[in-house]
XYZ file of C-alpha atoms in Angstrom:
388
model
C 141.310 -32.851 99.552
C 139.424 -29.476 99.449
C 138.120 -29.696 102.672
C 141.268 -30.801 104.099
C 142.874 -27.648 102.652
C 140.079 -25.411 103.859
C 140.591 -26.797 107.324
C 144.445 -26.092 107.141
C 143.569 -22.616 105.843
C 141.382 -22.177 108.710
C 143.951 -23.024 111.283
C 146.625 -20.703 109.727
C 144.020 -18.136 109.274
C 143.379 -18.016 113.068
C 147.065 -18.087 113.822
C 147.682 -14.969 111.505
C 144.770 -13.243 113.046
C 145.562 -13.431 116.701
C 149.338 -12.975 115.832
C 148.369 -9.781 113.943
C 146.216 -8.560 117.037
C 149.287 -9.106 119.466
C 151.943 -7.543 117.128
C 149.474 -4.656 116.322
C 148.984 -4.004 120.110
C 152.841 -3.840 120.716
C 153.352 -1.394 117.688
C 150.368 0.938 119.332
C 151.828 0.844 122.755
C 155.626 1.016 122.049
C 157.274 4.206 122.366
C 158.228 5.331 118.903
C 159.459 8.324 117.202
C 157.302 7.471 114.106
C 154.099 6.566 115.645
C 152.468 7.353 112.058
C 154.443 4.439 110.613
C 153.323 2.135 113.297
C 149.742 2.810 112.929
C 149.993 2.438 108.966
C 151.701 -0.969 109.512
C 148.714 -1.904 111.976
C 146.310 -0.983 109.339
C 148.244 -3.098 106.823
C 148.756 -6.311 109.096
C 144.907 -6.039 110.162
C 143.355 -5.813 106.770
C 145.938 -8.617 105.518
C 144.669 -10.798 108.264
C 141.029 -10.022 107.725
C 141.589 -10.868 104.117
C 143.242 -14.053 104.902
C 140.351 -15.090 107.215
C 137.837 -14.275 104.453
C 136.377 -17.773 104.189
C 135.995 -18.311 107.809
C 134.226 -14.844 108.028
C 131.849 -15.623 105.116
C 130.831 -19.080 106.874
C 130.038 -17.192 110.029
C 128.116 -14.304 108.453
C 125.872 -16.264 105.907
C 122.785 -14.579 107.429
C 124.388 -10.947 107.193
C 125.702 -10.746 103.878
C 125.881 -6.843 104.003
C 128.361 -7.126 107.038
C 130.509 -9.722 105.138
C 130.766 -7.378 102.068
C 131.836 -4.526 104.068
C 134.418 -6.467 105.946
C 135.763 -7.993 102.528
C 135.907 -4.530 101.168
C 138.939 -3.986 103.590
C 140.952 -5.848 100.787
C 141.191 -2.332 99.092
C 143.203 -0.778 101.944
C 145.811 -3.406 102.148
C 148.079 -2.051 99.392
C 147.243 1.834 99.938
C 148.208 1.262 103.523
C 151.510 -0.574 102.586
C 152.381 2.275 100.153
C 151.876 4.979 102.853
C 153.654 2.788 105.441
C 156.864 2.614 103.141
C 156.790 6.368 102.490
C 156.275 6.973 106.336
C 159.457 4.859 107.187
C 161.611 5.897 104.172
C 160.996 9.901 104.901
C 161.313 11.252 108.128
C 159.190 14.287 107.276
C 156.172 12.235 106.019
C 152.776 13.289 107.360
C 149.245 12.026 106.607
C 147.548 14.589 104.724
C 143.742 14.949 103.759
C 144.641 14.493 100.048
C 145.792 10.785 100.760
C 142.226 9.821 101.349
C 141.881 9.320 97.587
C 143.797 6.263 98.370
C 140.436 4.784 99.643
C 138.398 5.652 96.588
C 137.776 1.938 95.377
C 137.044 1.111 99.184
C 134.437 3.782 99.210
C 132.880 2.856 95.884
C 132.789 -0.803 96.564
C 130.739 0.146 99.657
C 128.457 2.416 98.018
C 127.711 -0.279 95.635
C 127.036 -2.659 98.430
C 124.923 -0.099 100.214
C 122.767 0.532 96.932
C 122.119 -3.227 96.800
C 120.835 -3.718 100.292
C 118.798 -0.600 100.712
C 117.246 -0.365 97.125
C 113.980 -1.852 96.344
C 113.568 -5.330 94.978
C 114.680 -4.430 91.287
C 116.083 -7.634 90.062
C 117.777 -6.171 87.060
C 119.550 -3.454 89.181
C 120.661 -6.172 91.684
C 121.990 -8.296 88.881
C 123.913 -5.421 87.604
C 125.379 -4.123 90.846
C 126.366 -7.730 91.557
C 128.193 -8.137 88.477
C 129.876 -4.826 89.139
C 131.033 -6.275 92.373
C 132.235 -9.263 90.621
C 134.287 -7.002 88.129
C 135.845 -5.167 91.399
C 136.733 -8.364 93.296
C 138.240 -10.112 90.026
C 139.913 -7.300 88.200
C 140.239 -3.866 89.787
C 141.541 -5.408 93.281
C 144.424 -7.104 91.316
C 144.935 -3.989 89.179
C 145.114 -1.899 92.503
C 147.809 -4.114 93.891
C 149.849 -4.126 90.694
C 149.778 -0.405 90.630
C 150.750 0.070 94.252
C 153.474 -2.454 94.082
C 155.002 -0.630 91.112
C 154.618 2.728 93.152
C 156.155 1.219 96.165
C 159.338 0.011 94.190
C 159.547 3.733 92.760
C 159.513 4.982 96.280
C 162.165 2.577 97.451
C 164.349 3.225 94.375
C 164.020 6.925 95.269
C 165.021 6.276 98.842
C 168.068 4.256 97.710
C 169.317 7.179 95.663
C 168.651 9.691 98.624
C 170.353 7.434 101.038
C 173.560 7.136 98.856
C 173.662 10.939 98.597
C 173.344 11.728 102.331
C 174.587 8.684 104.399
C 177.908 6.640 104.605
C 176.976 4.032 107.289
C 175.985 0.441 106.670
C 174.051 -1.433 104.052
C 170.643 -0.201 102.613
C 168.979 -2.926 104.768
C 165.445 -1.342 104.726
C 165.713 -0.775 100.925
C 166.764 -4.652 100.395
C 164.322 -5.957 102.715
C 161.354 -4.134 101.516
C 162.168 -4.633 97.948
C 162.285 -8.326 99.046
C 158.859 -8.030 100.310
C 157.525 -6.370 97.253
C 159.196 -9.179 95.226
C 157.096 -11.648 97.403
C 154.049 -9.728 96.563
C 154.689 -9.712 92.838
C 155.140 -13.345 92.791
C 151.973 -14.221 94.730
C 149.782 -11.821 92.614
C 149.467 -14.142 89.667
C 148.673 -17.035 92.190
C 146.051 -14.870 93.528
C 144.499 -14.274 89.857
C 144.635 -17.968 89.335
C 142.771 -18.533 92.599
C 139.971 -16.180 91.235
C 139.941 -17.862 87.960
C 139.540 -21.448 89.261
C 136.774 -20.451 91.738
C 134.750 -19.299 88.670
C 135.749 -22.438 86.703
C 134.978 -24.799 89.440
C 138.547 -26.238 89.756
C 138.088 -26.714 93.394
C 141.462 -28.631 94.136
C 143.642 -25.893 92.448
C 141.350 -23.258 94.345
C 142.034 -24.919 97.708
C 145.593 -25.301 97.187
C 146.015 -21.859 96.105
C 144.391 -20.531 99.124
C 146.663 -22.697 101.228
C 149.750 -21.128 99.633
C 148.717 -17.686 99.754
C 147.828 -18.282 103.471
C 151.164 -19.851 104.383
C 152.976 -16.622 102.399
C 150.919 -14.432 104.571
C 152.038 -16.058 107.883
C 155.694 -16.090 106.487
C 155.421 -12.304 105.758
C 153.821 -11.629 109.175
C 156.705 -13.632 110.872
C 159.251 -11.587 109.024
C 157.724 -8.449 110.281
C 157.958 -9.910 113.982
C 161.415 -11.174 113.699
C 162.626 -7.748 112.407
C 161.044 -5.968 115.203
C 162.628 -8.324 117.636
C 166.091 -8.647 116.363
C 166.520 -5.099 114.836
C 164.423 -2.597 116.900
C 166.353 0.262 115.270
C 166.089 -1.203 111.855
C 164.001 1.776 110.177
C 165.383 5.112 109.805
C 164.263 8.166 108.006
C 165.618 10.100 105.157
C 164.875 13.830 104.945
C 162.741 14.032 101.815
C 163.770 17.771 101.460
C 167.306 16.891 100.542
C 167.707 17.162 96.853
C 169.316 14.687 94.428
C 172.347 15.370 92.320
C 170.140 15.477 89.075
C 167.439 17.627 90.707
C 170.128 20.140 91.953
C 171.694 20.411 88.504
C 168.383 20.813 86.769
C 167.592 23.728 89.156
C 170.705 25.370 88.430
C 170.040 24.966 84.707
C 166.630 26.199 85.166
C 167.624 29.287 87.106
C 170.511 29.947 84.541
C 172.989 29.883 87.358
C 176.520 30.804 85.785
C 179.008 27.850 85.327
C 180.917 29.114 88.391
C 179.690 25.832 90.234
C 182.341 23.985 88.150
C 184.930 26.526 87.778
C 188.330 26.801 89.684
C 186.610 28.004 92.850
C 185.045 24.370 93.174
C 188.249 22.795 92.176
C 190.152 24.470 95.184
C 187.194 23.664 97.538
C 187.548 20.196 96.471
C 191.050 20.189 97.199
C 190.233 21.723 100.657
C 187.843 18.647 101.075
C 190.395 16.111 100.221
C 192.865 17.609 102.511
C 190.182 17.594 105.332
C 189.594 13.930 104.662
C 193.157 12.935 104.765
C 194.164 15.237 107.875
C 191.002 14.903 109.930
C 189.608 11.385 108.752
C 185.867 12.277 109.273
C 185.229 9.010 107.551
C 186.158 7.112 110.597
C 182.881 8.150 112.373
C 180.530 5.345 111.399
C 177.285 7.559 110.960
C 178.963 10.526 109.199
C 176.291 12.232 106.925
C 176.511 14.763 104.213
C 174.961 17.395 106.561
C 177.735 16.729 109.269
C 180.488 16.979 106.670
C 179.014 19.982 105.352
C 179.263 21.751 108.772
C 182.616 20.640 109.134
C 183.593 22.133 105.825
C 181.428 25.241 106.758
C 179.632 25.289 103.508
C 175.853 24.495 102.364
C 174.928 20.814 102.039
C 173.875 21.224 98.344
C 177.171 22.907 97.391
C 179.100 20.134 98.922
C 177.004 17.457 97.326
C 177.473 18.862 93.786
C 181.185 19.187 94.362
C 181.558 15.613 95.442
C 179.529 14.507 92.532
C 181.350 16.785 89.921
C 184.929 16.013 91.003
C 184.726 12.362 92.244
C 181.784 11.194 89.945
C 180.490 9.348 93.184
C 177.593 9.217 95.605
C 178.703 10.340 99.089
C 178.043 6.909 100.176
C 180.888 5.577 97.769
C 182.971 8.791 98.365
C 183.148 7.943 102.086
C 183.847 4.412 101.714
C 186.713 4.735 99.384
C 188.425 6.693 102.017
C 187.684 4.020 104.591
C 188.992 1.339 102.172
C 192.183 3.346 101.480
C 192.664 3.574 105.382
C 192.045 -0.152 105.755
C 194.645 -1.066 103.119
C 197.083 1.238 104.778
C 196.359 -0.652 108.257
C 196.775 -3.891 106.404
C 200.188 -2.915 104.872
C 201.560 -1.464 107.948
C 200.654 -4.124 110.437
C 202.647 -7.319 111.323
C 201.339 -10.575 110.531
C 197.828 -11.368 112.471
C 198.139 -8.181 114.345
C 194.819 -7.140 113.415
C 191.672 -9.210 112.643
C 189.424 -8.319 109.730
C 186.741 -7.347 112.191
C 189.162 -5.039 113.948
C 190.031 -3.480 110.703
C 186.460 -2.647 109.539
C 185.456 -1.215 112.789
C 188.670 0.899 112.966
C 187.691 2.457 109.595
C 184.149 3.240 110.239
C 182.211 0.105 108.916
C 179.509 -1.437 110.994
C 179.191 -4.608 109.341
C 181.527 -7.111 107.876
C 179.299 -7.841 104.685
C 179.392 -4.032 103.850
C 183.164 -3.872 104.340
C 183.587 -6.848 102.141
C 181.680 -5.506 99.478
C 183.124 -2.078 99.267
C 186.639 -3.492 99.657
C 186.283 -5.896 96.720
C 184.590 -3.066 94.550
C 187.719 -0.736 95.306
C 190.589 -3.490 94.967
C 189.156 -6.506 93.040
C 190.093 -8.566 96.234
C 188.227 -9.481 99.461
C 189.802 -8.229 102.913
C 190.904 -11.784 103.557
C 192.512 -12.186 100.156
C 194.341 -8.990 100.157
C 195.707 -9.402 103.847
C 196.875 -13.042 102.895
C 198.605 -11.697 99.825
C 200.277 -9.016 101.858
C 201.346 -11.476 104.656
C 202.887 -13.989 102.106
C 204.559 -11.603 99.985
C 207.271 -9.502 101.562
C 207.486 -7.322 98.697
C 203.925 -6.945 98.050
C 203.070 -3.669 96.877
C 199.657 -1.575 97.102
C 197.391 -2.845 94.586
C 195.210 0.016 94.084
């Protein structure tokens, strides 16, 4: 059973390695406005594939343990590269900086220990101590590093979601959902990786072999997800300007500098009324990709001021603020149209939505009904009145 599992793992490992090379070649040669993200993704994919191929590499480098140890140390680059990759696709102003090299600290320390072992004199006690230290690195520090980076990635994604809601109106937060799902997969497989290490040291070979099979299968699954996203959604990733401040940060800054309460006085109330009038008369929300910056330009006011006014007077993110107007417009179309005059797809495109799922979600949040339910009620009840 153990040998069959290892062979199965070896086949999967080779598949993952060659697919990773092909996909990496594509990422490095394709034209992209965010080449940094592609490079970081290549680093992540290749270090993952090398880690998955660890057993095969070890079998072929039995006479060169120092080379094997160096290759194995690439495991300490996996999650730092994933973390930097997530930052690079969440923020359009992301740049690799010298200070980011501290993410390589464990990788460097590990290789310094390996180097010391192979160049130092035959000091048995020293070698035993250093090998124990390598064991601690591989068994504990690697898993701790993975956990810390996964938590950090979750925080970056949560921050991205907030900034998206503050500044954009179109679509669902696909990148947030997808990468959050990816992080969840890693969180789930992390305990299995720990079990794999524990069973290796306790000589439970069957459990060890099958845990490798499961982890390898998960790695292949994740790689296929990346490829499918690249094939079906070439424009899937978009950047959010990290210089845009959140509502909370803006209010804190206002308090720190002791700006007077004119931000919340009758002047802002009058501006909010102008904004409401602009939304009703000019209907900028019908533009699917309308952003906070574009709306601020239309209103001829600073982005930060508009963000504060929307938050203060509507109690909503920009995302919900725009979608509420879209839903009101959709309700108006449904109520004024004849039976079966417009399909649900025609309606959500007409009011500025790009997907049926996001339209359904926003409509039900606003009315308590799905668009189809609301449409059927209206069509089946001549005296049906607006429900919101």
